[in-house]
Amino acid sequence: MVNQRLTVAVSGIRQLTPRICEYMLTSLDGAKLPEHEAGAHIELYLRPEPGGQIVRHYSLIGGTGRGDDAPNTYRIAVQRERGRGSNFIHDHLDVGSRLAISPPRQAFALDRTDPHSLLIAGGIGITPIYAMLRSLARRKRSFSFFYSGRAAEELAYRDEVLSLAGERGQVHVSGIVEPRHPDLRALLAAQPEGTRAYVCGPRPMVEATRAAAAALGWAPGRVRSELFGAGSNVPARDFTVELRRSGREVKVGADCTILEALDEAGIPTLSDCRRGECGLCPLPVLGHDGALDHRDRYLSPASREAGKALCICVSRLNGARLVLDA
Amino acid sequence: MNNIAPVPPAQGFADATTPLVKNCWYIAGLASEITRAPRARRILGVDVALYRTLAGAPVAVRNRCPHRSFPLAKGRLEGDELVCLYHGMRFAPSGQCTKMPALPLAPASAAVRSFPVAERGPLVWIWPGNPDHADEDLIPDTSWLSDPLWASVTGQFHMRADYVSMHENLLDQTHFPFLHPGTVGTPDFVRSTLDVREENGMVIIDRSLPNSPPPGIYAMPMDMAGQPVNRFSEARFASPAMHVAFARLTDIDRPGETKREWRFNITHLITPETNNSLHYWWFCSRNTRLEDKAVDRFMYEGSNQAYTEDVEALQWITETILQDETPQLDLNFAPDKPGLLMRRRLRYLADLEAGLLG
């Protein structure tokens, strides 16, 4: 599982909104791709020149309406944002382009035994929510669906998801100038007892949902969330890593983690979860000219304080030069 | 450029080598088998650990710790969580890891696969395929197994045979007088009129045999041995997991007399363990003499004898096929039509799951 990559070819492109394109990614030999469940995502490994590798996470949409995609094909949707990743995809991927992806990973699972599920999508956050909506509708489970965005024409899959949700679906258009944000607290308060909420959207929306749930006395586990653009939700900057033992220097771009940059440079590393949890990747820190930006959930406060180790899969440097023992 | 070769829609028939149909509700076990003591069972090639929560809900997770493959069914339950005996990793019924003692926080991305399950009367069903398709409305009706107007006897086998041959055996009634003389077979049955139809993915056979003595297994509970009755039966391949037969027997026409009616529902539940082995449960249900222990005993013994004969026959056939190095294309005759329709359906479902059909 560690670092396994698959090669796929773009087999179809569809413009969904002025800023969002849908891409069909098909295995080269037509063989089945690994199976996935609603909420799963893949990583795309992009290699724009110049600038080095970029890794981006995209949810698997799984199909259209009630139907599944062919087992040899994944469907993703990419919104053009500031930054290199999504622009590279929009500008350079054509039908036939090949690219490397990870197998599906699941960090936003739908609990199949919820008495009632509330799906909340903000903008491009619709992608995993669409897969969840399909799963719930197909299994005839109890759910509500809420989809909000700045403008009606920016809501990808709007007609498809509303037809799937039927009368349990609701759209909120907040407007671009003086936006009118949805009343998430009222939305949550209107749900039946025992509801679990799944929210995917921009950070303020996810945080507002969590705050509304807390204010209503919901246990934290009753809200599951995913931020879109998971790889780029905190601003990051370029820096250089010196690997003292191997006598090498590696540039880490703002779009790339230290781990990915070391992998790309052929430096042997250990990793598994790539989200700061498993504790396999930390490297000893020998020096740094800026603050260490710890983003993991593994290192204890004491070892962060000591500054002698860094989880290189998520953590970064707010500086120009980092020296690691590797 | 798309270098995918188009695959023509399959026209073929399933056999023992066809991939098992996964998007279907199968029996995980009898409700009575699934308890607070986790147990392992291999279902469609995957080892599954089965247990119940404190509230009594059945749970099925893959019997393999995602960390170092330790069989989770050998672990213990703490509340509703299954604890791996190797490193103490704990899993909620959803499969989500809730604790990894070696780490400060439970890794949010760690989970063991969990399977949709649903309890219906004496049965616990499991969906081994894509869980996003696990619609509980697709569970076949077995309401008579928990209906107080019916009484059932039951038994189970673990057998070395493929589920395609098993379904074919159940759809093939012309073997009854030869393999099961005395219990379910009477000589007349071979020549009874047969009507086959396909409906909603099922293969359904209707037979009627007026004015003929009932087979031994029904004659005793009906107390009609040797006496002519009208016999109607419907046997159906209900799903890859189930075959069910509904037998209805009535008095023959006698002017001025009210006709009595006896009904027997025979439920066969088949869960492939691998391509060449399966778990098999049968229920023989009747709507007459519900409290009569002698009838229970008689029907259990007769059914068990007949199904043991089927199991032996299918195991001999499997052995013959697996040991023979020279392939053979089996002949087919008119009465094999239901079996062939079932084989075509299973092949269609397997091809659909493999993505071979547009």
XYZ file of C-alpha atoms in Angstrom:
684
model
C 0.000 0.000 0.000
C 2.856 2.339 0.791
C 3.583 4.623 -2.167
C 1.758 2.405 -4.623
C 0.984 4.245 -7.848
C -1.304 3.529 -10.764
C -1.024 4.935 -14.260
C -4.222 6.071 -15.945
C -5.110 7.951 -19.100
C -7.606 10.787 -19.382
C -10.487 9.256 -21.356
C -12.936 12.158 -21.250
C -13.151 15.826 -20.273
C -16.320 17.808 -19.657
C -16.654 21.469 -18.714
C -19.168 21.569 -15.862
C -19.047 25.254 -14.918
C -16.832 28.139 -16.035
C -14.254 27.084 -13.435
C -14.866 23.339 -13.014
C -13.876 20.545 -15.392
C -14.672 16.876 -15.033
C -12.030 14.288 -15.945
C -12.533 10.590 -16.626
C -9.409 8.582 -15.759
C -9.230 5.097 -17.254
C -6.735 2.276 -16.693
C -4.331 1.809 -19.614
C -5.153 -1.856 -20.214
C -8.859 -1.583 -19.456
C -8.416 -3.645 -16.273
C -10.486 -2.864 -13.196
C -9.139 -0.101 -10.987
C -9.191 -0.689 -7.206
C -12.685 -0.473 -5.747
C -13.724 2.456 -3.607
C -16.627 3.557 -1.480
C -18.404 6.890 -1.232
C -16.150 9.581 0.246
C -12.866 8.126 -1.034
C -10.267 10.246 -2.826
C -7.172 9.724 -4.940
C -3.946 11.653 -5.131
C -2.820 12.949 -8.521
C 0.924 13.203 -9.043
C 1.550 16.006 -11.505
C 4.859 16.972 -13.072
C 4.692 20.415 -14.539
C 7.933 21.770 -15.953
C 9.434 23.785 -14.465
C 8.698 23.579 -10.766
C 8.750 19.925 -9.779
C 6.102 17.521 -8.644
C 2.730 18.613 -7.341
C 0.377 16.319 -5.442
C -3.344 17.067 -5.407
C -6.226 15.196 -3.755
C -9.527 14.724 -5.578
C -12.643 12.920 -4.428
C -13.997 10.099 -6.543
C -17.465 10.957 -7.812
C -18.198 7.342 -8.745
C -20.795 7.823 -11.483
C -23.701 9.945 -12.625
C -27.204 9.847 -11.240
C -27.770 6.411 -9.775
C -25.346 4.711 -12.140
C -21.767 3.671 -11.443
C -18.813 4.431 -13.661
C -17.183 1.465 -15.380
C -14.850 -0.431 -13.011
C -11.840 0.668 -15.106
C -12.614 4.381 -14.751
C -12.479 7.035 -12.028
C -14.344 10.357 -12.293
C -13.025 13.534 -10.662
C -13.879 17.219 -10.969
C -11.277 19.949 -10.686
C -11.940 23.614 -9.973
C -9.449 26.131 -11.261
C -7.900 27.856 -8.246
C -4.927 30.065 -7.645
C -1.795 27.934 -7.520
C -0.127 25.589 -9.928
C -1.972 22.285 -9.441
C -5.459 22.965 -10.752
C -4.172 25.352 -13.431
C -1.795 22.701 -14.702
C -4.685 20.220 -14.897
C -6.979 22.648 -16.716
C -4.302 23.886 -19.088
C -2.394 20.712 -19.901
C -4.528 17.593 -19.476
C -6.094 16.372 -22.713
C -7.861 13.182 -23.650
C -5.056 10.637 -23.866
C -2.793 12.330 -21.319
C -1.304 9.844 -18.909
C -0.838 10.491 -15.252
C 0.110 8.740 -12.037
C -2.431 8.431 -9.245
C -2.598 6.748 -5.857
C -5.067 3.965 -5.117
C -8.262 5.257 -3.480
C -7.890 6.378 0.127
C -10.767 6.734 2.547
C -10.745 9.589 5.049
C -14.393 10.673 4.747
C -16.439 7.523 5.179
C -20.218 7.394 5.156
C -21.551 5.443 8.137
C -24.005 3.018 6.616
C -26.014 2.642 9.798
C -26.903 6.322 10.394
C -30.607 6.701 11.222
C -30.482 9.900 9.121
C -27.605 11.468 7.188
C -27.323 15.181 6.428
C -25.121 15.950 3.431
C -23.744 19.476 3.136
C -21.770 20.519 0.066
C -20.187 23.894 -0.533
C -19.082 24.608 -4.105
C -16.657 22.012 -5.469
C -17.158 20.168 -2.151
C -20.026 18.474 -4.006
C -17.690 15.759 -5.339
C -17.569 13.336 -2.365
C -21.093 14.390 -1.325
C -22.440 13.319 -4.740
C -21.043 9.819 -4.156
C -22.631 9.737 -0.698
C -25.939 10.983 -2.068
C -25.922 8.224 -4.687
C -25.204 5.622 -2.019
C -27.992 6.837 0.270
C -30.557 7.221 -2.512
C -29.766 3.815 -3.931
C -30.029 2.143 -0.544
C -33.261 4.078 0.183
C -31.827 5.476 3.415
C -33.133 8.514 5.230
C -31.184 11.671 4.342
C -31.252 15.416 3.629
C -29.052 17.147 1.080
C -27.914 20.771 1.165
C -25.822 22.337 -1.597
C -24.612 25.896 -1.441
C -22.482 28.057 -3.673
C -21.806 31.623 -4.655
C -23.783 31.567 -7.906
C -26.234 29.142 -9.492
C -24.046 28.697 -12.584
C -21.112 27.670 -10.366
C -22.903 24.649 -8.892
C -21.458 21.605 -10.645
C -23.830 18.658 -11.150
C -26.694 20.820 -9.872
C -29.478 19.196 -11.901
C -28.151 15.663 -11.436
C -27.861 15.858 -7.671
C -31.177 17.631 -7.230
C -32.937 15.002 -9.286
C -31.260 12.292 -7.194
C -32.204 13.995 -3.926
C -35.764 14.808 -4.971
C -37.676 16.687 -2.331
C -34.959 16.003 0.230
C -32.595 18.333 -1.657
C -32.099 22.044 -1.093
C -29.900 24.598 -2.860
C -28.632 27.849 -1.378
C -27.082 30.545 -3.557
C -25.275 33.057 -1.383
C -24.296 35.604 -4.006
C -20.853 36.998 -4.740
C -21.265 40.604 -3.637
C -22.343 40.846 -0.011
C -22.830 37.077 0.276
C -25.728 35.781 2.336
C -24.347 32.697 4.074
C -26.625 29.746 4.810
C -28.043 29.360 8.303
C -26.314 26.095 9.158
C -27.515 26.110 12.720
C -31.146 26.170 11.564
C -30.343 23.424 9.062
C -28.816 21.184 11.732
C -31.545 21.970 14.258
C -34.208 20.841 11.760
C -32.717 17.340 11.443
C -34.183 14.273 13.148
C -32.686 12.817 16.324
C -29.427 10.933 15.797
C -28.570 12.608 12.477
C -24.944 12.520 11.397
C -23.736 15.384 9.185
C -21.181 15.126 6.387
C -19.799 18.429 5.206
C -17.359 19.142 2.403
C -16.594 22.682 1.366
C -14.380 25.655 2.089
C -12.857 25.905 5.541
C -15.273 28.596 6.895
C -18.248 26.419 5.976
C -16.781 23.320 7.623
C -15.935 25.317 10.720
C -19.379 26.925 10.827
C -20.995 23.481 10.614
C -18.862 22.181 13.471
C -19.612 25.269 15.550
C -23.348 24.955 14.901
C -23.256 21.281 15.881
C -21.353 22.063 19.081
C -23.815 24.837 19.946
C -26.678 22.363 19.530
C -24.938 19.893 21.821
C -24.044 17.350 19.110
C -21.175 15.021 20.005
C -18.136 15.843 17.795
C -18.343 12.470 16.044
C -21.714 13.443 14.603
C -20.051 15.785 12.104
C -17.636 14.372 9.555
C -15.882 16.772 7.260
C -13.445 17.150 4.433
C -11.882 20.332 3.163
C -11.645 20.635 -0.564
C -8.221 21.204 -1.971
C -6.927 19.192 0.977
C -3.328 19.557 -0.156
C -3.399 23.343 -0.205
C -5.660 24.560 2.555
C -2.908 26.382 4.467
C -0.613 28.793 2.665
C 2.837 27.360 2.284
C 6.125 28.551 0.844
C 9.166 27.095 -0.886
C 12.251 26.106 1.037
C 15.341 23.953 0.656
C 16.083 20.789 2.586
C 19.675 19.770 3.162
C 20.156 16.076 3.809
C 23.386 16.102 5.675
C 24.200 12.389 5.701
C 23.575 11.903 1.974
C 25.112 15.273 1.160
C 22.157 16.307 -0.984
C 19.911 19.310 -1.299
C 16.268 19.087 -2.335
C 13.937 21.963 -3.149
C 10.459 21.670 -1.613
C 7.894 23.641 -3.579
C 4.876 25.260 -1.955
C 2.681 22.651 -3.673
C 4.592 19.675 -2.412
C 5.421 18.066 0.934
C 8.964 17.337 2.118
C 8.206 13.635 1.862
C 7.049 13.917 -1.747
C 10.097 15.986 -2.659
C 12.420 13.411 -1.078
C 10.588 10.543 -2.818
C 10.896 12.376 -6.099
C 14.630 12.890 -5.512
C 15.084 9.187 -4.840
C 15.959 9.583 -1.146
C 14.782 6.509 0.787
C 12.055 7.406 3.295
C 9.538 5.522 5.401
C 5.873 6.500 5.380
C 2.415 5.016 5.395
C -0.561 7.260 6.176
C 0.870 10.500 4.685
C -1.403 12.504 6.928
C 0.661 12.906 10.078
C -0.795 10.057 12.082
C 1.180 6.841 11.768
C 4.516 8.111 13.058
C 6.684 6.399 10.428
C 8.070 9.413 8.587
C 9.647 11.712 11.218
C 13.293 12.606 10.524
C 15.769 14.094 12.982
C 16.122 17.869 12.563
C 19.711 19.137 12.628
C 19.085 22.802 11.887
C 16.583 25.345 10.579
C 16.519 29.060 9.880
C 12.804 29.567 10.504
C 10.039 28.156 12.695
C 9.134 24.500 12.299
C 5.481 24.268 11.200
C 4.272 21.043 12.857
C 1.040 19.833 11.206
C 0.989 16.228 12.395
C -1.006 14.471 15.098
C 1.820 12.131 16.095
C 4.598 14.063 17.850
C 3.975 14.947 21.487
C 3.936 18.613 22.560
C 7.264 17.983 24.322
C 8.987 16.671 21.211
C 7.566 19.529 19.116
C 8.945 21.928 21.707
C 12.340 20.230 21.546
C 12.327 20.676 17.763
C 14.451 17.603 17.137
C 12.046 15.767 14.818
C 9.630 16.620 12.018
C 6.795 14.588 10.444
C 7.841 15.235 6.862
C 4.565 14.043 5.301
C 2.634 17.132 6.454
C 4.886 19.451 8.455
C 6.893 22.283 6.907
C 9.304 25.097 7.528
C 8.515 28.790 7.739
C 11.960 29.671 6.521
C 14.408 29.041 3.692
C 16.597 26.178 4.829
C 16.017 23.019 6.823
C 18.724 20.465 7.678
C 17.607 16.893 8.208
C 19.540 13.782 9.176
C 18.947 11.557 6.175
C -6.427 8.565 -27.208
C -8.214 5.750 -25.486
C -6.529 2.369 -25.812
C -9.372 0.340 -24.291
C -10.513 -2.496 -26.528
C -14.308 -2.778 -26.706
C -15.584 -5.959 -25.075
C -18.691 -7.541 -26.590
C -21.547 -8.199 -24.195
C -21.236 -11.699 -22.817
C -23.540 -14.367 -24.159
C -22.083 -17.115 -22.065
C -23.104 -19.322 -19.201
C -21.603 -19.330 -15.714
C -19.709 -22.330 -14.471
C -17.516 -23.046 -11.446
C -14.743 -20.803 -12.773
C -16.904 -17.686 -13.306
C -16.199 -14.899 -10.791
C -18.672 -15.044 -7.906
C -21.468 -12.461 -7.949
C -20.731 -10.117 -5.047
C -23.411 -7.459 -5.293
C -26.051 -9.574 -3.634
C -27.326 -10.304 -0.123
C -26.049 -13.683 1.070
C -26.461 -15.496 4.367
C -23.634 -14.710 6.803
C -25.059 -17.214 9.235
C -28.026 -18.150 11.331
C -28.978 -15.446 13.813
C -28.245 -17.989 16.542
C -24.675 -18.483 15.281
C -23.769 -14.802 15.641
C -23.174 -13.956 19.268
C -20.938 -11.929 21.571
C -18.203 -14.479 20.882
C -16.651 -13.404 17.539
C -16.551 -16.162 14.931
C -14.862 -16.396 11.568
C -16.462 -17.522 8.317
C -15.128 -17.304 4.781
C -17.707 -15.651 2.525
C -17.080 -15.222 -1.211
C -13.383 -15.691 -0.688
C -13.058 -13.173 2.136
C -12.575 -14.133 5.775
C -15.177 -12.307 7.805
C -15.418 -11.885 11.582
C -18.999 -11.939 12.850
C -20.251 -10.720 16.226
C -22.994 -8.723 17.921
C -22.958 -5.340 19.632
C -24.208 -5.009 23.220
C -27.523 -3.825 21.757
C -27.681 -7.066 19.736
C -26.959 -5.708 16.257
C -24.973 -8.115 14.071
C -21.609 -6.852 12.802
C -19.390 -8.204 10.024
C -15.842 -6.973 9.462
C -12.977 -8.418 7.526
C -11.253 -11.019 9.705
C -7.860 -9.471 9.185
C -6.287 -6.637 11.119
C -5.210 -3.898 8.655
C -1.947 -3.561 10.566
C -0.344 -7.038 10.535
C -3.130 -9.341 9.287
C -3.881 -10.939 12.647
C -7.309 -12.667 12.489
C -9.608 -10.316 14.397
C -12.100 -13.050 15.308
C -9.421 -14.422 17.620
C -9.526 -11.108 19.490
C -12.029 -10.019 22.125
C -14.912 -7.592 22.370
C -14.765 -4.568 24.622
C -18.217 -3.097 24.544
C -19.034 -2.827 20.846
C -15.393 -2.692 19.786
C -13.328 -5.580 18.518
C -9.812 -5.613 19.942
C -6.987 -7.225 17.998
C -5.048 -9.627 20.166
C -1.707 -8.822 18.531
C -1.129 -5.102 19.232
C -4.395 -4.064 20.846
C -5.734 -2.096 17.881
C -9.470 -1.478 18.376
C -12.231 -1.187 15.798
C -15.771 0.190 16.010
C -18.621 -1.734 14.300
C -18.240 0.651 11.336
C -14.675 -0.661 10.938
C -13.119 2.628 12.013
C -10.030 2.278 14.232
C -10.710 3.885 17.601
C -7.394 3.153 19.287
C -3.889 2.081 18.409
C -2.091 1.751 21.740
C 1.327 2.430 20.179
C 0.216 5.870 18.937
C -0.870 8.972 20.856
C -4.074 9.321 18.804
C -6.128 6.806 16.854
C -5.136 7.114 13.185
C -8.210 8.547 11.450
C -7.379 6.853 8.163
C -7.072 3.357 9.658
C -10.062 1.089 9.300
C -10.932 -2.527 8.748
C -13.447 -3.210 6.002
C -16.959 -3.587 7.361
C -19.801 -5.256 5.508
C -23.470 -4.254 5.442
C -25.519 -6.796 7.414
C -29.228 -7.157 8.101
C -31.113 -9.556 10.349
C -34.358 -11.117 9.155
C -35.963 -13.748 11.393
C -33.551 -16.653 11.878
C -31.127 -15.295 9.249
C -28.370 -12.703 9.144
C -27.690 -11.423 5.623
C -24.431 -9.899 4.439
C -23.579 -7.841 1.313
C -20.059 -8.810 0.163
C -20.037 -6.421 -2.813
C -19.971 -2.645 -3.190
C -21.627 -1.380 0.017
C -23.010 1.666 -1.788
C -25.422 -0.730 -3.512
C -26.558 -2.585 -0.392
C -30.276 -1.803 -0.576
C -32.082 -3.819 2.114
C -35.165 -3.951 -0.108
C -33.197 -6.438 -2.242
C -33.199 -9.029 0.569
C -35.435 -11.861 -0.637
C -38.622 -12.592 1.261
C -38.328 -15.373 3.850
C -41.168 -14.145 6.067
C -42.586 -17.674 6.541
C -39.476 -18.545 8.578
C -40.663 -16.264 11.367
C -44.424 -16.465 10.801
C -46.329 -18.152 13.675
C -48.648 -19.794 11.117
C -45.721 -21.823 9.845
C -43.373 -24.380 11.428
C -39.900 -25.169 10.096
C -37.146 -27.710 10.463
C -33.645 -26.774 9.386
C -30.163 -28.083 8.750
C -26.875 -26.953 7.273
C -23.938 -28.281 5.308
C -20.498 -27.121 4.364
C -19.797 -28.649 0.973
C -17.099 -28.886 -1.651
C -19.105 -27.822 -4.684
C -19.685 -24.647 -6.670
C -22.812 -22.558 -6.274
C -23.663 -22.755 -9.977
C -23.987 -26.544 -9.809
C -25.859 -26.215 -6.535
C -28.440 -23.883 -8.077
C -28.698 -26.154 -11.086
C -29.339 -29.149 -8.877
C -32.150 -27.263 -7.149
C -33.749 -26.206 -10.439
C -33.491 -29.726 -11.828
C -36.397 -31.807 -10.637
C -35.858 -34.681 -13.035
C -33.206 -36.117 -10.742
C -35.670 -36.512 -7.863
C -36.885 -40.092 -8.451
C -33.328 -41.326 -9.068
C -31.245 -39.561 -6.444
C -34.050 -39.236 -3.883
C -36.362 -42.256 -4.275
C -38.856 -42.448 -1.437
C -38.499 -38.894 -0.099
C -39.108 -36.145 -2.637
C -39.203 -38.169 -5.816
C -42.182 -39.936 -7.314
C -41.949 -41.489 -10.795
C -44.819 -39.355 -12.154
C -42.973 -36.133 -11.404
C -40.469 -36.572 -14.231
C -43.224 -36.293 -16.794
C -45.266 -33.557 -15.142
C -45.890 -30.451 -17.224
C -43.249 -27.831 -16.722
C -43.441 -24.135 -17.403
C -40.254 -22.032 -17.135
C -40.152 -18.286 -17.105
C -37.747 -15.466 -16.252
C -39.039 -12.630 -14.134
C -37.086 -9.801 -12.450
C -33.831 -11.721 -12.683
C -35.409 -14.861 -11.271
C -35.874 -18.181 -13.042
C -39.233 -19.658 -12.102
C -40.529 -23.147 -12.779
C -44.167 -24.065 -12.378
C -45.260 -27.647 -12.361
C -48.594 -29.209 -11.822
C -49.452 -32.837 -11.410
C -53.130 -33.489 -10.892
C -54.478 -36.617 -9.307
C -51.237 -38.175 -8.134
C -50.094 -39.428 -4.716
C -47.879 -37.020 -2.756
C -44.191 -37.735 -2.296
C -43.218 -39.454 0.927
C -41.990 -36.363 2.672
C -45.361 -34.621 2.343
C -47.572 -37.715 2.603
C -46.862 -38.233 6.289
C -47.649 -34.695 7.574
C -50.705 -34.631 5.278
C -51.673 -38.150 6.328
C -52.414 -38.876 2.655
C -49.950 -41.669 1.826
C -50.924 -43.401 -1.412
C -53.994 -41.216 -1.913
C -54.286 -39.036 -4.983
C -54.047 -35.259 -4.584
C -53.509 -32.344 -6.939
C -49.920 -31.142 -6.757
C -48.699 -27.680 -7.716
C -45.175 -26.483 -7.243
C -43.268 -23.345 -7.995
C -39.487 -23.459 -7.706
C -37.452 -20.349 -8.177
C -33.863 -19.262 -8.482
C -34.607 -16.188 -6.369
C -31.070 -14.755 -6.330
C -27.491 -16.054 -6.407
C -27.979 -16.605 -2.656
C -31.328 -18.346 -2.577
C -33.533 -20.944 -4.161
C -37.042 -21.379 -2.862
C -39.772 -23.878 -3.653
C -43.439 -23.400 -2.852
C -45.460 -26.599 -2.905
C -49.234 -26.534 -2.714
C -51.251 -29.732 -2.521
C -55.031 -29.974 -2.567
C -57.660 -32.634 -2.413
C -58.779 -33.832 -5.805
C -62.150 -32.644 -7.058
C -64.987 -34.390 -5.306
C -68.380 -32.822 -5.990
C -69.874 -31.237 -2.904
C -66.716 -31.487 -0.762
C -64.551 -28.576 0.401
C -61.001 -29.026 -0.763
C -58.277 -29.022 1.828
C -54.962 -27.354 1.001
C -51.485 -28.071 2.365
C -48.492 -25.838 1.772
C -44.775 -26.497 2.091
C -42.070 -23.857 1.515
C -38.560 -25.137 1.045
C -35.847 -22.494 1.450
C -32.315 -23.155 0.251
C -29.689 -20.580 1.194
C -26.357 -20.749 -0.514
C -23.289 -18.713 0.329
C -20.204 -19.478 -1.736
C -17.143 -19.831 0.454
C -14.849 -20.028 -2.571
C -15.503 -20.899 -6.224
C -15.511 -24.588 -5.282
C -16.990 -24.685 -1.802
C -20.072 -23.300 -0.151
C -22.124 -22.895 3.001
C -25.627 -24.280 2.657
C -28.647 -23.877 4.932
C -32.048 -25.390 4.257
C -35.432 -24.822 5.878
C -38.438 -27.046 5.309
C -41.575 -25.149 6.395
C -45.189 -26.322 6.581
C -48.507 -24.715 7.431
C -49.969 -27.847 8.960
C -49.559 -29.719 12.290
C -47.313 -26.961 13.577
C -46.844 -28.344 17.097
C -46.396 -31.988 16.135
C -42.888 -33.125 17.147
C -43.289 -36.389 15.230
C -43.858 -34.365 12.048
C -40.785 -32.249 12.854
C -38.693 -35.386 13.241
C -40.041 -36.992 10.104
C -39.566 -33.908 7.949
C -36.101 -33.262 9.307
C -35.007 -36.819 8.640
C -36.527 -36.963 5.164
C -35.093 -33.562 4.181
C -31.724 -34.300 5.672
C -31.578 -37.573 3.781
C -32.500 -35.942 0.461
C -30.079 -33.045 0.901
C -27.293 -35.333 2.018
C -27.844 -37.187 -1.250
C -27.608 -33.897 -3.158
C -24.487 -32.843 -1.281
C -22.792 -36.173 -1.962
C -23.758 -36.082 -5.626
C -22.460 -32.529 -6.105
C -19.228 -33.299 -4.270
C -18.665 -36.353 -6.491
C -19.305 -34.197 -9.546
C -16.898 -31.506 -8.304
C -14.244 -34.111 -7.611
C -14.742 -35.615 -11.060
C -14.387 -32.248 -12.771
C -11.420 -31.083 -10.719
C -9.516 -34.367 -11.074
C -10.143 -34.943 -14.756
C -7.465 -33.526 -17.006
C -9.563 -33.894 -20.143
C -12.205 -31.183 -20.339
C -15.749 -32.115 -21.250
C -18.579 -30.004 -22.579
C -21.600 -31.421 -20.777
C -24.646 -32.302 -22.843
C -27.884 -30.451 -22.221
C -31.438 -31.755 -22.594
C -34.849 -30.143 -22.541
C -35.262 -30.299 -18.742
C -31.966 -28.396 -18.358
C -33.535 -25.203 -19.656
C -34.104 -23.672 -16.190
C -30.508 -24.452 -15.233
C -29.190 -22.861 -18.400
C -31.286 -19.727 -17.848
C -29.876 -19.531 -14.311
C -26.316 -20.001 -15.617
C -26.867 -17.234 -18.144
C -28.190 -14.918 -15.435
C -25.212 -15.608 -13.137
C -22.831 -14.983 -16.024
C -24.603 -11.734 -16.845
C -24.334 -10.549 -13.241
C -20.656 -11.544 -13.059
C -19.899 -9.738 -16.338
C -21.797 -6.689 -15.121
C -19.645 -6.547 -11.988
C -16.482 -7.054 -14.018
C -17.442 -4.050 -16.144
C -17.663 -6.134 -19.315
C -21.111 -4.841 -20.206
C -21.783 -1.331 -21.431
